[in-house]
mmCIF file of C-alpha atoms in Angstrom:
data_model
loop_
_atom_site.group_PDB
_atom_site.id
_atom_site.type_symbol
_atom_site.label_atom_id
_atom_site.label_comp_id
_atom_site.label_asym_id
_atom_site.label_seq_id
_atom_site.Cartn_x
_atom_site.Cartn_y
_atom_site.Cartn_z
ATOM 1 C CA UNK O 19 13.754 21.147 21.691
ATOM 2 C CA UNK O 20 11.983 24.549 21.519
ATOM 3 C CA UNK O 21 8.755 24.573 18.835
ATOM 4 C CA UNK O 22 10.784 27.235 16.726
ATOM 5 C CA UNK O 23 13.435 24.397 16.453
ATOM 6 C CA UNK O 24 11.399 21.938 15.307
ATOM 7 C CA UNK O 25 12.494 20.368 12.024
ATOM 8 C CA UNK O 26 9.747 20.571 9.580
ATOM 9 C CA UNK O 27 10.093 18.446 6.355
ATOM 10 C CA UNK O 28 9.664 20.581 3.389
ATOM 11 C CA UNK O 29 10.718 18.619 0.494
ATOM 12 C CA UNK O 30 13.006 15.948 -0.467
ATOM 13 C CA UNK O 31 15.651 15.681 -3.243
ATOM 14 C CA UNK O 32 14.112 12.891 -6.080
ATOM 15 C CA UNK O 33 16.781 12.766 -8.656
ATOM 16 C CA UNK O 34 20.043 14.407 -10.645
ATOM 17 C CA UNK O 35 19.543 17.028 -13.396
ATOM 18 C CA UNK O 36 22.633 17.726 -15.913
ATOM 19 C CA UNK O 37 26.400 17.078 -15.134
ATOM 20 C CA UNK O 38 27.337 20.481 -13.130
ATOM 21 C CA UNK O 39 25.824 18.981 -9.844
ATOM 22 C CA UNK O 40 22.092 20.110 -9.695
ATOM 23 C CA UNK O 41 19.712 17.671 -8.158
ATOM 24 C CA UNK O 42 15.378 17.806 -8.582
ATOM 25 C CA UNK O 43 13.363 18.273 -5.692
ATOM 26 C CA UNK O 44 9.881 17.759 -4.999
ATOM 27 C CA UNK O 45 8.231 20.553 -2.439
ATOM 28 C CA UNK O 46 5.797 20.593 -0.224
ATOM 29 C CA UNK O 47 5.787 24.341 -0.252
ATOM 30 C CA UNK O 48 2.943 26.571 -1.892
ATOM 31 C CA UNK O 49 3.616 27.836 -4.518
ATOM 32 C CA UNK O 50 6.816 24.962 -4.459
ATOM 33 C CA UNK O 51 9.105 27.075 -5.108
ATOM 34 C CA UNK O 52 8.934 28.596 -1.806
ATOM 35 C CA UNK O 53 10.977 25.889 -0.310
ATOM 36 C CA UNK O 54 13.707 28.437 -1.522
ATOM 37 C CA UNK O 55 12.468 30.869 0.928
ATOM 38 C CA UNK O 56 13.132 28.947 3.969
ATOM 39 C CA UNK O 57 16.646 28.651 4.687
ATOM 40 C CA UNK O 58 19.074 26.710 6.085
ATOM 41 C CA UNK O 59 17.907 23.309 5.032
ATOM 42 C CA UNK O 60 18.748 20.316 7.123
ATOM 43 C CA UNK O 61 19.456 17.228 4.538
ATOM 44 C CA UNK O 62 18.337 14.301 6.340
ATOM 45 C CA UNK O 63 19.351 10.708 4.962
ATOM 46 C CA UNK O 64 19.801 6.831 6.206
ATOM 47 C CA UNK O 65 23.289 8.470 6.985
ATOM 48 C CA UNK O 66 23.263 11.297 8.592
ATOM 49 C CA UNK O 67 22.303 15.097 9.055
ATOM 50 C CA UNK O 68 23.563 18.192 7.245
ATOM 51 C CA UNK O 69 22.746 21.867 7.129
ATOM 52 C CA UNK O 70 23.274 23.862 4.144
ATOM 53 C CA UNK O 71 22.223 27.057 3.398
ATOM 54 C CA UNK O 72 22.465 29.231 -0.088
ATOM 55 C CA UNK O 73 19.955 26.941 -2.049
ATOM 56 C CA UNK O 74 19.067 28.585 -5.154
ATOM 57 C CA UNK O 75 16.699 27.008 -7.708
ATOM 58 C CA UNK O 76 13.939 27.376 -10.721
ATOM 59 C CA UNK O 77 11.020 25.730 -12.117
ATOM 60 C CA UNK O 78 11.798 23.351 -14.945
ATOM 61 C CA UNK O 79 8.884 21.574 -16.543
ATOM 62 C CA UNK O 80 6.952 20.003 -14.270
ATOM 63 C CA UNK O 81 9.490 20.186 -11.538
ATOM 64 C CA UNK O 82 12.201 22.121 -9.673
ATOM 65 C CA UNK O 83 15.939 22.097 -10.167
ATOM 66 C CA UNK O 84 17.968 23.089 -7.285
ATOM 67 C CA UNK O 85 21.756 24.375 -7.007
ATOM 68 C CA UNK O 86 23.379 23.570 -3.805
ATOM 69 C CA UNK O 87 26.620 24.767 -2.400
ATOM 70 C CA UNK O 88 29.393 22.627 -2.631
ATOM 71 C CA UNK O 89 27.477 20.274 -4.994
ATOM 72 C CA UNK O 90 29.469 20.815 -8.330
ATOM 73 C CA UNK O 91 29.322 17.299 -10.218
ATOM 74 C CA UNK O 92 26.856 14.939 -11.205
ATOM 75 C CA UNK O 93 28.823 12.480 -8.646
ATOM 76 C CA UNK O 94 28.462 14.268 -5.371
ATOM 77 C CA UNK O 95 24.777 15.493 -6.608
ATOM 78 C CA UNK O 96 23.924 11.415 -6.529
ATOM 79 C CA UNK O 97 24.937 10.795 -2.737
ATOM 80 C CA UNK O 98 22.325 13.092 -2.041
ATOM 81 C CA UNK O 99 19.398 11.947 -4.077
ATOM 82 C CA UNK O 100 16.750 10.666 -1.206
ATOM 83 C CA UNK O 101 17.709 13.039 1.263
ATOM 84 C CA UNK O 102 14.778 14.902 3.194
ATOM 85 C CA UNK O 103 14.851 18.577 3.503
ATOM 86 C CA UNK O 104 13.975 19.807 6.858
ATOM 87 C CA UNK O 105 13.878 23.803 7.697
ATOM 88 C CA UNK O 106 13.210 24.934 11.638
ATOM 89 C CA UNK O 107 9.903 26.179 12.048
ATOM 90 C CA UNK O 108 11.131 29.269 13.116
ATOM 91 C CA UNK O 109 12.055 29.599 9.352
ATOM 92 C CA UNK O 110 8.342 29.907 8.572
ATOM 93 C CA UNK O 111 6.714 33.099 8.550
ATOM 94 C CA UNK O 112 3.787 33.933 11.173
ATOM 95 C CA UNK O 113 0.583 32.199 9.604
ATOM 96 C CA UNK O 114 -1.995 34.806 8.847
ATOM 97 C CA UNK O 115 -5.032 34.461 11.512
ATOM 98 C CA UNK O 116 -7.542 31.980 10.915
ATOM 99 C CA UNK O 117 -4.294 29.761 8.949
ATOM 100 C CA UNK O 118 -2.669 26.943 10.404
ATOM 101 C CA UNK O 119 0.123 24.735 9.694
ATOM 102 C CA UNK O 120 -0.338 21.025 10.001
ATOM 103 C CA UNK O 121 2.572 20.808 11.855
ATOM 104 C CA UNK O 122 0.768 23.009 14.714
ATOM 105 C CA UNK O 123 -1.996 21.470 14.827
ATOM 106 C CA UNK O 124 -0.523 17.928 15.155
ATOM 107 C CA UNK O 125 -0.621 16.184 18.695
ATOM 108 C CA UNK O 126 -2.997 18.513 19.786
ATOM 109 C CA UNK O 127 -6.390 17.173 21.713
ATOM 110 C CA UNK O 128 -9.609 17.077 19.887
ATOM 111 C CA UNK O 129 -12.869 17.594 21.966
ATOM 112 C CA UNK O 130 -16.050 18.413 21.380
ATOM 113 C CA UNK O 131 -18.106 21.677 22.480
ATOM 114 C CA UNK O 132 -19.791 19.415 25.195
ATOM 115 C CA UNK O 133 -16.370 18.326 26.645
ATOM 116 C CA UNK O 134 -16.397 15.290 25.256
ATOM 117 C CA UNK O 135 -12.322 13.376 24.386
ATOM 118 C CA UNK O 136 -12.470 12.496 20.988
ATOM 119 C CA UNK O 137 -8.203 11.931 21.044
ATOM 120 C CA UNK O 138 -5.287 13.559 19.714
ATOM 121 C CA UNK O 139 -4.749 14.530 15.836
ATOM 122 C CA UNK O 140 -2.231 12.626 14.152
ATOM 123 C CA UNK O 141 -2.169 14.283 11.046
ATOM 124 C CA UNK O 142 -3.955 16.290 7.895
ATOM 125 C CA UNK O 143 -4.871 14.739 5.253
ATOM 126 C CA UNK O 144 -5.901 17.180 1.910
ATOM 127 C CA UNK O 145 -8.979 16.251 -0.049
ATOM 128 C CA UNK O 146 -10.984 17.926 -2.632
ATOM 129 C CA UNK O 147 -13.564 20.091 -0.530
ATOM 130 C CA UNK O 148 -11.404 20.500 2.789
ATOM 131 C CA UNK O 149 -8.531 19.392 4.734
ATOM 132 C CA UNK O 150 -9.516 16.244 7.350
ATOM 133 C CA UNK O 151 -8.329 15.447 10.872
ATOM 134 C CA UNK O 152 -7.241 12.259 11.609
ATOM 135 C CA UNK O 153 -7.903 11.891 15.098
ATOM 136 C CA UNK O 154 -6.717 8.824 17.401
ATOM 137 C CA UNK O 155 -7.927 7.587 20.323
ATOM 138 C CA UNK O 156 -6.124 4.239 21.041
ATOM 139 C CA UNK O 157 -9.270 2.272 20.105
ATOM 140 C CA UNK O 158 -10.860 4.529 17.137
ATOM 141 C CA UNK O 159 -9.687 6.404 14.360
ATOM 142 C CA UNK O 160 -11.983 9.390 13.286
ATOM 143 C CA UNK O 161 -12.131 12.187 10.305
ATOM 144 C CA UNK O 162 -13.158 15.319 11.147
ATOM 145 C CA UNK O 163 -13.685 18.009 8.543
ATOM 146 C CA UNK O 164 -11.204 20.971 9.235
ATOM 147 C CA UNK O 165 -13.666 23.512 8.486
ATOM 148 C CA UNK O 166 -13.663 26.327 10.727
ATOM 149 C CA UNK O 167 -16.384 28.029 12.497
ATOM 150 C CA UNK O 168 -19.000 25.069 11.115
ATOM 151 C CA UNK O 169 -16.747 22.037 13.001
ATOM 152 C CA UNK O 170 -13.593 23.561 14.075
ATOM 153 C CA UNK O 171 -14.861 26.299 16.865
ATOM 154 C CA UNK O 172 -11.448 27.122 18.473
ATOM 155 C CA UNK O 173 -8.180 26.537 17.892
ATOM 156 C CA UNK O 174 -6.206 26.807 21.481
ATOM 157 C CA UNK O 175 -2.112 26.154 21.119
ATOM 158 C CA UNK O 176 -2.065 27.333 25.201
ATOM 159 C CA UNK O 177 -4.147 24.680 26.098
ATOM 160 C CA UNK O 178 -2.980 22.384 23.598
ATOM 161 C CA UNK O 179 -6.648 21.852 22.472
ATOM 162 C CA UNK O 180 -9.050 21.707 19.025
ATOM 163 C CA UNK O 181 -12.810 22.257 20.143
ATOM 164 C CA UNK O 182 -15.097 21.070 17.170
ATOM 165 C CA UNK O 183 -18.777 20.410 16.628
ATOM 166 C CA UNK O 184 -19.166 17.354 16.376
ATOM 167 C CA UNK O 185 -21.287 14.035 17.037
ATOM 168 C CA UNK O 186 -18.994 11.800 19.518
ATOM 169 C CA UNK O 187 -21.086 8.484 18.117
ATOM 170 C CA UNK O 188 -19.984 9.816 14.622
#
């Protein structure tokens, strides 16, 4: 599968809202309601896969409400409560330089400005003061501010590589 066909999970329908068939979502977008933005969805449940496209929605208290196509009863809105939604990262615009989706940065190898392995990153985790890699080595586990230019020095999709400052014995 090409990167710009990568499914990226965006969201995830969390309940039913009303008789006429709308369902509540949570996003992962920002702002949320972005997930509108980035179309078709794939719907992925225990069951199965489907892509719709036409999603229209709102904010409604502290959530989102979403209208789907084909979804006109409280009935058929219920079989899809649970269901991820998944867009192609193709769908997402360019990120602006010096940005990075997590998705990107993912699998790529960590190593410091020596040359020293540190492992891969297996995900981003958000915290108060700055994102944090979680980077794997098969034996350790290590968080690594994402900060750039003060850890992070490059960021290198060619060579599949994150070059950071940082202490190895850390």
């Amino acid at each position: 599968m090409a990167a710009g066909d990568r499914l990226i999970l965006v969201g995830r329908i969390v309940g039913l809202h009303g008789v006429a068939g709308e369902v509540k979502l949570e996003s992962y977008t920002e702002p949320r309601t972005r997930i509108f933005s980035y179309q078709p969805w794939m719907l992925s449940s225990p069951s199965g896969e489907r892509e719709i496209e036409g999603c229209r929605g709102r904010e409604q208290g502290k959530g989102i409400v979403a209208s789907l196509p084909d979804v006109f009863d409280r009935d058929r809105a219920a079989e899809l409560v649970g269901c991820e939604i998944k867009v192609r990262r193709s769908a997402l615009p360019v990120p602006k330089p010096g940005e990075y989706y997590w998705t990107d940065l993912e699998g790529l190898e960590v190593v410091t400005v020596e040359g020293v392995a540190l492992g891969r990153i297996s995900h981003l985790l958000a915290t108060g003061a700055n994102d944090v890699m979680v980077v794997r080595d098969g034996e350790r586990e290590r968080l690594l501010p994402f900060v750039l230019d003060e850890y992070v020095k490059t960021v290198d999709f060619d060579a599949g590589r994150v070059t950071v400052d940082w202490d190895p014995e850390f």
